[in-house]
């Protein structure tokens, strides 16, 4: 296991951030019973517009804000689609994912005149925070130092989301809406509005996820660079049963699995195979989760 | 009143119109003339000299529309078309190459065996997702999609290493043995077109005239009703997914045997046949005949997009954007015009 | 006179259907006021408008003499209204106190103040003697307790006017008595109760005055003690009807359905526990019981829709291991309890709906190919024979009214001419006129020599139709008695699980 070096661990933790943020977005939507499988497309929108903002403002913060705002705006399609227009969330989300991949590719050509990949020295990347006290300590420093502010924020957001959901009036209402929207209506809760704002807030989280992916990791935009992360987040939400803490744990598990696949690649396994490892692990996790769930259901009450 | 209602544009034409209007706005913002762009699309798709192009693009796209429509007819979604088309293409290339090494067979027989094997392999792969749902309760939406990644990874690896044609610099297999390619018949009509037409006719016939078609439609309308009426919904899910996967496999096989004559890594995934097909099926609400029409419409839009890019340098991905916008508008159909749902009544 | 709650000329239309027309309702402060009417008379629509869930097209609503306009339930709650819905509006996975404070949560610095919430809810429960453990999850509560939670929800919002929509439909007679005690306590506390019901004896027992609706209009308005049951019935139906079913004595023949030791579900409290039933040709066996005591699970297990352990034989043939379609073929017809969710598909045409379950019949399909002319022909015949009001067999059934839709289901199932007919809540949500017709058809089926297994939550339906009655309680068959000897009082005690007192 000598391959588990500082760089790999550090990169894995940073690479987990977009999935974690998207999973938190999925948790919020799941709580208000909006099945959000547009996470993939939202990450992509966030990644692209973070590059746009970063390129034109010359500041990483400008990039992050641009990514977040654009993704919130993009999320209004789902927010209004499932409430005011009573669309089917699955169809809407499929449409949004395709719109995201088409739109980012189109705008990449129209704004930057590039196809495929865009990199430019004018793109300001998010700085990493080095914590000198622990920076060189194995594991501790590898994990907790040299991460972007977005990564630290994502951990904080796990706790914030958990507190909002389980300790505030708003969270109680959200949980109520998810369980029985008609009952919530009879108590005077505006179900549509709560759902809309939840979906839009989740959009902000996905925007952060995208920003981390583009200007927080590599400083480039590539078409389709979300590469299935949004779908892994969807699975994490399912396995965690809409619980933010569990979702974080599942994401961590995926990150460990991902490190493992990087290890395999370093051992000489071709990347075509190792690239599929996260998805195979995700599938295996689903199967194990389902088997466990079934045993629980079989057990006497 | 009745007549007035029938004069109102239906949700699909309205959605297409909305998509075109938004697309025009996008073109205006980027300084292009939308009318010129749309004219290029129409000419690029429908000018007689472009028919062949449009048709050859339409074959896989219409095929994938049909593949997506079958599960959708029963209220299921197959997101794993990419994996299924790739497996079909891969099997259709590898089987004749190695079968010809082992036994001397006439070319058409090799092609037939290759196509059947491709359909079987893809069908089984798709049915695996259904099995996950019926046996383990893993949503098919998720499992079908996730199964694509290992399928793409494995074929990509096999093409890159053990089965690679080392005489070229590309990641691709050896060409299929001579004679196993699907022939062009006359004009733009190819063997692939004939095969696809047969499958389209068969699917529409099954949908309208047979007990399994009736049962699948009823399941799509109300699954509990179908179960109450004795429909075996679990077996049905397996069957629908198998059929869907098999058609995706056929599409992969047609592209490989008719166009590339070998399996090229990424060649089946990058044109996004799967997703365009899924959108066409959604636009058609799962109705197979309408899905074929919608698939053809999207194929025309995309071939026209090539022409637009070539002639006036507007990126052809615009056609993908238009497709997505159309689908979004269709999914909002119940709200368009302030229509009231049944829930408004106590 | 100052009315606590008054509506003047309230009208509500849904497209071409007028649900309420010119309704004048006048309710005194501190009274229990019954709003009566048949199903579909417009009671629910009126209550939804009073509670802000719907807005009237015309007319005024006044509370304590002041006109109000509610755009949401929140407005109504703000004006001191509370409503207990017929179908409880609870959050299963949340605790009692969370259910009650939802939407009006005590908070401290932005966070939920659990301690204060629990204390105030518990205090409220104690004050009105509504015994509830406020920290329990709702999913673990019985129906009677759930209703208390609903009442507490309204009281927590300090409802001065409490609307109870068919509150006794799901209660045992004993739970009902408990509810009536609570209603009296609330009235004595100065609160006003609107009691929506179609049960006559309850109106006579608990209410002070009554308003009767028929076809969306007020047909009678009187003080309860000055009225008679006959007068109310006439106002409700516009004619005198007897709900007694005309039928001769049964002539039971051979055994058609035999269920032995059927158990559905696991654990110490399965949904159906060791149930044995025999139904003979030419008799109607009624299963009485408060909804949710395992009747649905029992029927679904017999029909093959739900796994169960035990023996089920149909005309001597073991069908326990057969699939749904095979059981239907073996001779089982089944009118399900929920015609919209189970018995039909809104998007399907009448012909398609009428075909379901028979698609494998040699007359309608051969070798998997549908015989479309025969299917249309049969659909037209069934539509005509059963007086189904639909434009053609190609029209979708989603537009049909409840009674018409039920006719579709009944037409399909009776056309099967199966030796066994299972009828589950066959008249739920159907007009009185249609109820009589459906009852007559079920009796005709019996007289034609078929075995009928009837499940109904309406005691009068079970008593009127059945030849033998089985009482189901907590998944078990508690008692069996000939219909001729059964009384409502005795049945009520049995439905509450009290065998000793009923004997």
Tab-separated table of N, CA, C and O in Angstrom, chain A residues 58-146:
chain	number	residue	atom	x	y	z
A	58	UNK	N	-11.610	37.294	-13.918
A	58	UNK	CA	-10.230	37.103	-13.497
A	58	UNK	C	-10.107	36.709	-12.047
A	58	UNK	O	-9.018	36.693	-11.483
A	59	UNK	N	-11.235	36.394	-11.429
A	59	UNK	CA	-11.142	35.988	-10.022
A	59	UNK	C	-11.867	34.667	-9.818
A	59	UNK	O	-12.900	34.410	-10.444
A	60	UNK	N	-11.296	33.849	-8.973
A	60	UNK	CA	-11.898	32.543	-8.697
A	60	UNK	C	-13.255	32.725	-8.035
A	60	UNK	O	-14.212	32.009	-8.333
A	61	UNK	N	-13.341	33.717	-7.145
A	61	UNK	CA	-14.608	33.956	-6.455
A	61	UNK	C	-15.692	34.321	-7.466
A	61	UNK	O	-16.820	33.827	-7.407
A	62	UNK	N	-15.309	35.173	-8.417
A	62	UNK	CA	-16.251	35.522	-9.475
A	62	UNK	C	-16.701	34.287	-10.231
A	62	UNK	O	-17.876	34.145	-10.570
A	63	UNK	N	-15.779	33.376	-10.452
A	63	UNK	CA	-16.116	32.135	-11.135
A	63	UNK	C	-17.099	31.311	-10.334
A	63	UNK	O	-18.111	30.827	-10.865
A	64	UNK	N	-16.819	31.169	-9.042
A	64	UNK	CA	-17.698	30.354	-8.186
A	64	UNK	C	-19.088	30.964	-8.166
A	64	UNK	O	-20.103	30.276	-8.344
A	65	UNK	N	-19.152	32.293	-7.978
A	65	UNK	CA	-20.459	32.950	-7.905
A	65	UNK	C	-21.217	32.773	-9.215
A	65	UNK	O	-22.411	32.466	-9.215
A	66	UNK	N	-20.519	32.937	-10.317
A	66	UNK	CA	-21.156	32.797	-11.626
A	66	UNK	C	-21.700	31.376	-11.796
A	66	UNK	O	-22.833	31.175	-12.231
A	67	UNK	N	-20.876	30.386	-11.407
A	67	UNK	CA	-21.309	28.992	-11.516
A	67	UNK	C	-22.538	28.726	-10.668
A	67	UNK	O	-23.499	28.087	-11.111
A	68	UNK	N	-22.518	29.248	-9.440
A	68	UNK	CA	-23.634	29.005	-8.521
A	68	UNK	C	-24.900	29.671	-9.034
A	68	UNK	O	-25.980	29.044	-9.093
A	69	UNK	N	-24.785	30.929	-9.451
A	69	UNK	CA	-25.980	31.639	-9.921
A	69	UNK	C	-26.555	30.995	-11.178
A	69	UNK	O	-27.769	30.815	-11.295
A	70	UNK	N	-25.674	30.633	-12.095
A	70	UNK	CA	-26.157	30.013	-13.340
A	70	UNK	C	-26.877	28.709	-13.039
A	70	UNK	O	-27.920	28.409	-13.632
A	71	UNK	N	-26.347	27.928	-12.111
A	71	UNK	CA	-26.967	26.643	-11.811
A	71	UNK	C	-28.298	26.841	-11.096
A	71	UNK	O	-29.250	26.084	-11.308
A	72	UNK	N	-28.365	27.874	-10.249
A	72	UNK	CA	-29.655	28.161	-9.607
A	72	UNK	C	-30.686	28.537	-10.658
A	72	UNK	O	-31.835	28.074	-10.627
A	73	UNK	N	-30.258	29.357	-11.614
A	73	UNK	CA	-31.167	29.760	-12.678
A	73	UNK	C	-31.613	28.533	-13.478
A	73	UNK	O	-32.795	28.350	-13.772
A	74	UNK	N	-30.648	27.674	-13.798
A	74	UNK	CA	-30.942	26.447	-14.542
A	74	UNK	C	-31.935	25.581	-13.763
A	74	UNK	O	-32.832	24.970	-14.337
A	75	UNK	N	-31.789	25.567	-12.439
A	75	UNK	CA	-32.647	24.722	-11.607
A	75	UNK	C	-34.089	25.196	-11.587
A	75	UNK	O	-34.982	24.434	-11.215
A	76	UNK	N	-34.302	26.454	-11.960
A	76	UNK	CA	-35.696	26.913	-11.957
A	76	UNK	C	-36.542	26.117	-12.947
A	76	UNK	O	-37.748	26.031	-12.781
A	77	UNK	N	-35.902	25.512	-13.955
A	77	UNK	CA	-36.675	24.668	-14.886
A	77	UNK	C	-37.352	23.547	-14.098
A	77	UNK	O	-38.555	23.322	-14.216
A	78	UNK	N	-36.551	22.884	-13.266
A	78	UNK	CA	-37.118	21.791	-12.465
A	78	UNK	C	-38.046	22.354	-11.388
A	78	UNK	O	-39.132	21.815	-11.142
A	79	UNK	N	-37.615	23.464	-10.776
A	79	UNK	CA	-38.376	24.030	-9.659
A	79	UNK	C	-39.796	24.381	-10.092
A	79	UNK	O	-40.770	24.017	-9.425
A	80	UNK	N	-39.909	25.071	-11.212
A	80	UNK	CA	-41.246	25.430	-11.687
A	80	UNK	C	-41.894	24.289	-12.445
A	80	UNK	O	-43.113	24.139	-12.434
A	81	UNK	N	-41.071	23.486	-13.094
A	81	UNK	CA	-41.608	22.363	-13.876
A	81	UNK	C	-42.408	21.399	-13.025
A	81	UNK	O	-43.494	20.980	-13.414
A	82	UNK	N	-41.909	21.062	-11.841
A	82	UNK	CA	-42.622	20.070	-11.039
A	82	UNK	C	-43.700	20.698	-10.175
A	82	UNK	O	-44.538	19.990	-9.626
A	83	UNK	N	-43.678	22.019	-10.015
A	83	UNK	CA	-44.704	22.623	-9.162
A	83	UNK	C	-45.784	23.268	-10.016
A	83	UNK	O	-46.844	22.698	-10.214
A	84	UNK	N	-45.458	24.427	-10.579
A	84	UNK	CA	-46.512	25.161	-11.275
A	84	UNK	C	-47.003	24.423	-12.510
A	84	UNK	O	-48.179	24.461	-12.828
A	85	UNK	N	-46.090	23.740	-13.220
A	85	UNK	CA	-46.498	23.113	-14.471
A	85	UNK	C	-46.774	21.622	-14.323
A	85	UNK	O	-47.129	20.961	-15.287
A	86	UNK	N	-46.571	21.089	-13.134
A	86	UNK	CA	-46.898	19.683	-12.855
A	86	UNK	C	-46.297	18.722	-13.862
A	86	UNK	O	-46.944	17.776	-14.305
A	87	UNK	N	-45.058	18.998	-14.233
A	87	UNK	CA	-44.383	18.081	-15.138
A	87	UNK	C	-43.902	16.851	-14.379
A	87	UNK	O	-43.911	16.816	-13.151
A	88	UNK	N	-43.486	15.870	-15.125
A	88	UNK	CA	-42.940	14.662	-14.527
A	88	UNK	C	-41.455	14.900	-14.268
A	88	UNK	O	-40.719	15.292	-15.170
A	89	UNK	N	-41.014	14.673	-13.027
A	89	UNK	CA	-39.643	15.060	-12.691
A	89	UNK	C	-38.626	14.239	-13.475
A	89	UNK	O	-37.571	14.753	-13.843
A	90	UNK	N	-38.941	12.992	-13.781
A	90	UNK	CA	-37.969	12.171	-14.515
A	90	UNK	C	-37.773	12.707	-15.927
A	90	UNK	O	-36.645	12.881	-16.397
A	91	UNK	N	-38.878	13.017	-16.589
A	91	UNK	CA	-38.767	13.539	-17.953
A	91	UNK	C	-38.062	14.880	-17.937
A	91	UNK	O	-37.164	15.150	-18.748
A	92	UNK	N	-38.450	15.740	-16.993
A	92	UNK	CA	-37.812	17.052	-16.894
A	92	UNK	C	-36.310	16.902	-16.690
A	92	UNK	O	-35.510	17.593	-17.314
A	93	UNK	N	-35.944	15.998	-15.785
A	93	UNK	CA	-34.525	15.857	-15.462
A	93	UNK	C	-33.739	15.299	-16.644
A	93	UNK	O	-32.611	15.730	-16.897
A	94	UNK	N	-34.319	14.351	-17.364
A	94	UNK	CA	-33.625	13.831	-18.545
A	94	UNK	C	-33.420	14.969	-19.541
A	94	UNK	O	-32.328	15.161	-20.094
A	95	UNK	N	-34.476	15.756	-19.750
A	95	UNK	CA	-34.365	16.902	-20.650
A	95	UNK	C	-33.301	17.882	-20.183
A	95	UNK	O	-32.506	18.393	-20.976
A	96	UNK	N	-33.249	18.118	-18.877
A	96	UNK	CA	-32.274	19.078	-18.343
A	96	UNK	C	-30.845	18.567	-18.523
A	96	UNK	O	-29.934	19.339	-18.841
A	97	UNK	N	-30.641	17.287	-18.288
A	97	UNK	CA	-29.297	16.734	-18.460
A	97	UNK	C	-28.824	16.909	-19.899
A	97	UNK	O	-27.668	17.260	-20.148
A	98	UNK	N	-29.742	16.668	-20.843
A	98	UNK	CA	-29.352	16.810	-22.239
A	98	UNK	C	-29.180	18.270	-22.612
A	98	UNK	O	-28.273	18.627	-23.364
A	99	UNK	N	-30.048	19.117	-22.067
A	99	UNK	CA	-29.905	20.545	-22.334
A	99	UNK	C	-28.549	21.027	-21.818
A	99	UNK	O	-27.847	21.788	-22.490
A	100	UNK	N	-28.171	20.549	-20.637
A	100	UNK	CA	-26.903	20.986	-20.053
A	100	UNK	C	-25.736	20.582	-20.953
A	100	UNK	O	-24.847	21.396	-21.225
A	101	UNK	N	-25.751	19.336	-21.436
A	101	UNK	CA	-24.599	18.927	-22.245
A	101	UNK	C	-24.600	19.638	-23.594
A	101	UNK	O	-23.550	20.054	-24.086
A	102	UNK	N	-25.800	19.850	-24.175
A	102	UNK	CA	-25.856	20.558	-25.445
A	102	UNK	C	-25.507	22.023	-25.294
A	102	UNK	O	-24.706	22.577	-26.054
A	103	UNK	N	-26.075	22.639	-24.278
A	103	UNK	CA	-25.888	24.075	-24.090
A	103	UNK	C	-24.429	24.416	-23.787
A	103	UNK	O	-23.875	25.372	-24.338
A	104	UNK	N	-23.791	23.630	-22.919
A	104	UNK	CA	-22.396	23.945	-22.584
A	104	UNK	C	-21.510	23.751	-23.810
A	104	UNK	O	-20.613	24.553	-24.057
A	105	UNK	N	-21.789	22.715	-24.606
A	105	UNK	CA	-20.976	22.507	-25.813
A	105	UNK	C	-21.194	23.645	-26.800
A	105	UNK	O	-20.251	24.146	-27.421
A	106	UNK	N	-22.461	24.074	-26.930
A	106	UNK	CA	-22.791	25.161	-27.856
A	106	UNK	C	-22.113	26.463	-27.410
A	106	UNK	O	-21.452	27.152	-28.202
A	107	UNK	N	-22.266	26.767	-26.133
A	107	UNK	CA	-21.707	28.030	-25.641
A	107	UNK	C	-20.189	28.000	-25.646
A	107	UNK	O	-19.543	29.028	-25.835
A	108	UNK	N	-19.616	26.821	-25.436
A	108	UNK	CA	-18.156	26.699	-25.482
A	108	UNK	C	-17.649	27.163	-26.848
A	108	UNK	O	-16.651	27.878	-26.948
A	109	UNK	N	-18.377	26.781	-27.884
A	109	UNK	CA	-17.986	27.203	-29.223
A	109	UNK	C	-18.302	28.671	-29.455
A	109	UNK	O	-17.504	29.414	-30.033
A	110	UNK	N	-19.464	29.099	-29.013
A	110	UNK	CA	-19.891	30.468	-29.308
A	110	UNK	C	-19.117	31.501	-28.477
A	110	UNK	O	-18.848	32.590	-28.945
A	111	UNK	N	-18.798	31.177	-27.235
A	111	UNK	CA	-18.124	32.160	-26.378
A	111	UNK	C	-16.613	32.079	-26.557
A	111	UNK	O	-15.939	33.085	-26.713
A	112	UNK	N	-16.089	30.866	-26.542
A	112	UNK	CA	-14.629	30.720	-26.539
A	112	UNK	C	-14.094	30.209	-27.878
A	112	UNK	O	-12.881	30.090	-28.056
A	113	UNK	N	-14.983	29.878	-28.790
A	113	UNK	CA	-14.551	29.371	-30.082
A	113	UNK	C	-13.794	28.057	-29.986
A	113	UNK	O	-12.929	27.762	-30.807
A	114	UNK	N	-14.092	27.275	-28.972
A	114	UNK	CA	-13.369	26.019	-28.772
A	114	UNK	C	-14.331	24.836	-28.861
A	114	UNK	O	-15.506	24.966	-28.559
A	115	UNK	N	-13.799	23.705	-29.247
A	115	UNK	CA	-14.581	22.481	-29.190
A	115	UNK	C	-13.851	21.484	-28.305
A	115	UNK	O	-12.621	21.414	-28.334
A	116	UNK	N	-14.616	20.764	-27.516
A	116	UNK	CA	-14.008	19.712	-26.693
A	116	UNK	C	-13.512	20.230	-25.356
A	116	UNK	O	-14.174	20.090	-24.345
A	117	UNK	N	-12.342	20.836	-25.385
A	117	UNK	CA	-11.730	21.254	-24.121
A	117	UNK	C	-11.343	22.728	-24.226
A	117	UNK	O	-10.917	23.197	-25.279
A	118	UNK	N	-11.485	23.439	-23.130
A	118	UNK	CA	-11.077	24.833	-23.096
A	118	UNK	C	-10.143	25.066	-21.918
A	118	UNK	O	-10.500	24.781	-20.770
A	119	UNK	N	-8.945	25.519	-22.204
A	119	UNK	CA	-8.068	25.925	-21.110
A	119	UNK	C	-7.419	27.233	-21.527
A	119	UNK	O	-7.187	27.474	-22.714
A	120	UNK	N	-7.180	28.073	-20.559
A	120	UNK	CA	-6.649	29.398	-20.872
A	120	UNK	C	-5.982	29.927	-19.618
A	120	UNK	O	-6.483	29.732	-18.512
A	121	UNK	N	-4.850	30.593	-19.786
A	121	UNK	CA	-4.182	31.139	-18.594
A	121	UNK	C	-5.038	32.165	-17.862
A	121	UNK	O	-4.829	32.402	-16.665
A	122	UNK	N	-6.008	32.750	-18.552
A	122	UNK	CA	-6.833	33.766	-17.894
A	122	UNK	C	-7.801	33.171	-16.889
A	122	UNK	O	-8.437	33.896	-16.129
A	123	UNK	N	-7.959	31.850	-16.902
A	123	UNK	CA	-8.870	31.230	-15.935
A	123	UNK	C	-8.211	31.232	-14.566
A	123	UNK	O	-7.133	30.671	-14.383
A	124	UNK	N	-8.856	31.896	-13.616
A	124	UNK	CA	-8.321	31.915	-12.251
A	124	UNK	C	-8.822	30.689	-11.516
A	124	UNK	O	-10.028	30.441	-11.441
A	125	UNK	N	-7.900	29.899	-10.981
A	125	UNK	CA	-8.310	28.704	-10.251
A	125	UNK	C	-8.526	29.036	-8.780
A	125	UNK	O	-7.990	30.016	-8.254
A	126	UNK	N	-9.300	28.199	-8.135
A	126	UNK	CA	-9.532	28.379	-6.702
A	126	UNK	C	-8.246	27.991	-5.966
A	126	UNK	O	-7.680	26.919	-6.216
A	127	UNK	N	-7.791	28.870	-5.075
A	127	UNK	CA	-6.572	28.557	-4.322
A	127	UNK	C	-6.841	27.482	-3.297
A	127	UNK	O	-7.931	27.377	-2.741
A	128	UNK	N	-5.824	26.703	-3.029
A	128	UNK	CA	-5.933	25.711	-1.978
A	128	UNK	C	-5.414	26.292	-0.676
A	128	UNK	O	-4.495	27.108	-0.680
A	129	UNK	N	-6.020	25.885	0.394
A	129	UNK	CA	-5.624	26.409	1.694
A	129	UNK	C	-4.633	25.433	2.320
A	129	UNK	O	-4.960	24.262	2.544
A	130	UNK	N	-3.439	25.923	2.549
A	130	UNK	CA	-2.425	25.081	3.187
A	130	UNK	C	-2.439	25.376	4.678
A	130	UNK	O	-2.366	26.534	5.094
A	131	UNK	N	-2.597	24.341	5.452
A	131	UNK	CA	-2.559	24.526	6.907
A	131	UNK	C	-1.176	24.080	7.369
A	131	UNK	O	-0.903	22.869	7.450
A	132	UNK	N	-0.290	25.032	7.635
A	132	UNK	CA	1.119	24.669	7.878
A	132	UNK	C	1.286	23.692	9.042
A	132	UNK	O	2.133	22.795	8.988
A	133	UNK	N	0.458	23.833	10.055
A	133	UNK	CA	0.644	23.024	11.264
A	133	UNK	C	0.534	21.529	10.975
A	133	UNK	O	1.199	20.708	11.608
A	134	UNK	N	-0.306	21.175	10.016
A	134	UNK	CA	-0.514	19.738	9.786
A	134	UNK	C	-0.088	19.319	8.388
A	134	UNK	O	-0.180	18.144	8.028
A	135	UNK	N	0.363	20.272	7.592
A	135	UNK	CA	0.549	20.018	6.173
A	135	UNK	C	1.380	18.779	5.867
A	135	UNK	O	1.080	18.028	4.942
A	136	UNK	N	2.418	18.540	6.655
A	136	UNK	CA	3.309	17.431	6.327
A	136	UNK	C	3.013	16.174	7.123
A	136	UNK	O	3.668	15.150	6.930
A	137	UNK	N	2.060	16.238	8.011
A	137	UNK	CA	1.731	15.048	8.804
A	137	UNK	C	1.007	14.052	7.910
A	137	UNK	O	0.031	14.409	7.240
A	138	UNK	N	1.485	12.803	7.865
A	138	UNK	CA	0.806	11.826	7.013
A	138	UNK	C	-0.673	11.718	7.384
A	138	UNK	O	-1.029	11.850	8.566
A	139	UNK	N	-1.522	11.440	6.407
A	139	UNK	CA	-2.957	11.303	6.548
A	139	UNK	C	-3.625	12.597	6.978
A	139	UNK	O	-4.406	13.146	6.210
A	140	UNK	N	-3.337	13.048	8.192
A	140	UNK	CA	-4.012	14.243	8.698
A	140	UNK	C	-3.815	15.394	7.718
A	140	UNK	O	-4.767	16.034	7.266
A	141	UNK	N	-2.554	15.634	7.370
A	141	UNK	CA	-2.252	16.727	6.457
A	141	UNK	C	-2.715	16.424	5.042
A	141	UNK	O	-3.199	17.302	4.333
A	142	UNK	N	-2.563	15.159	4.647
A	142	UNK	CA	-2.973	14.779	3.294
A	142	UNK	C	-4.457	15.076	3.095
A	142	UNK	O	-4.866	15.544	2.049
A	143	UNK	N	-5.224	14.754	4.129
A	143	UNK	CA	-6.671	14.908	3.985
A	143	UNK	C	-7.086	16.358	4.216
A	143	UNK	O	-7.813	16.938	3.422
A	144	UNK	N	-6.588	16.951	5.316
A	144	UNK	CA	-7.194	18.206	5.756
A	144	UNK	C	-6.454	19.454	5.293
A	144	UNK	O	-6.950	20.550	5.471
A	145	UNK	N	-5.286	19.292	4.726
A	145	UNK	CA	-4.588	20.471	4.231
A	145	UNK	C	-4.607	20.454	2.711
A	145	UNK	O	-4.895	19.421	2.097
A	146	UNK	N	-4.309	21.604	2.116
A	146	UNK	CA	-4.242	21.744	0.668
A	146	UNK	C	-5.552	21.350	-0.021
A	146	UNK	O	-5.561	20.668	-1.031
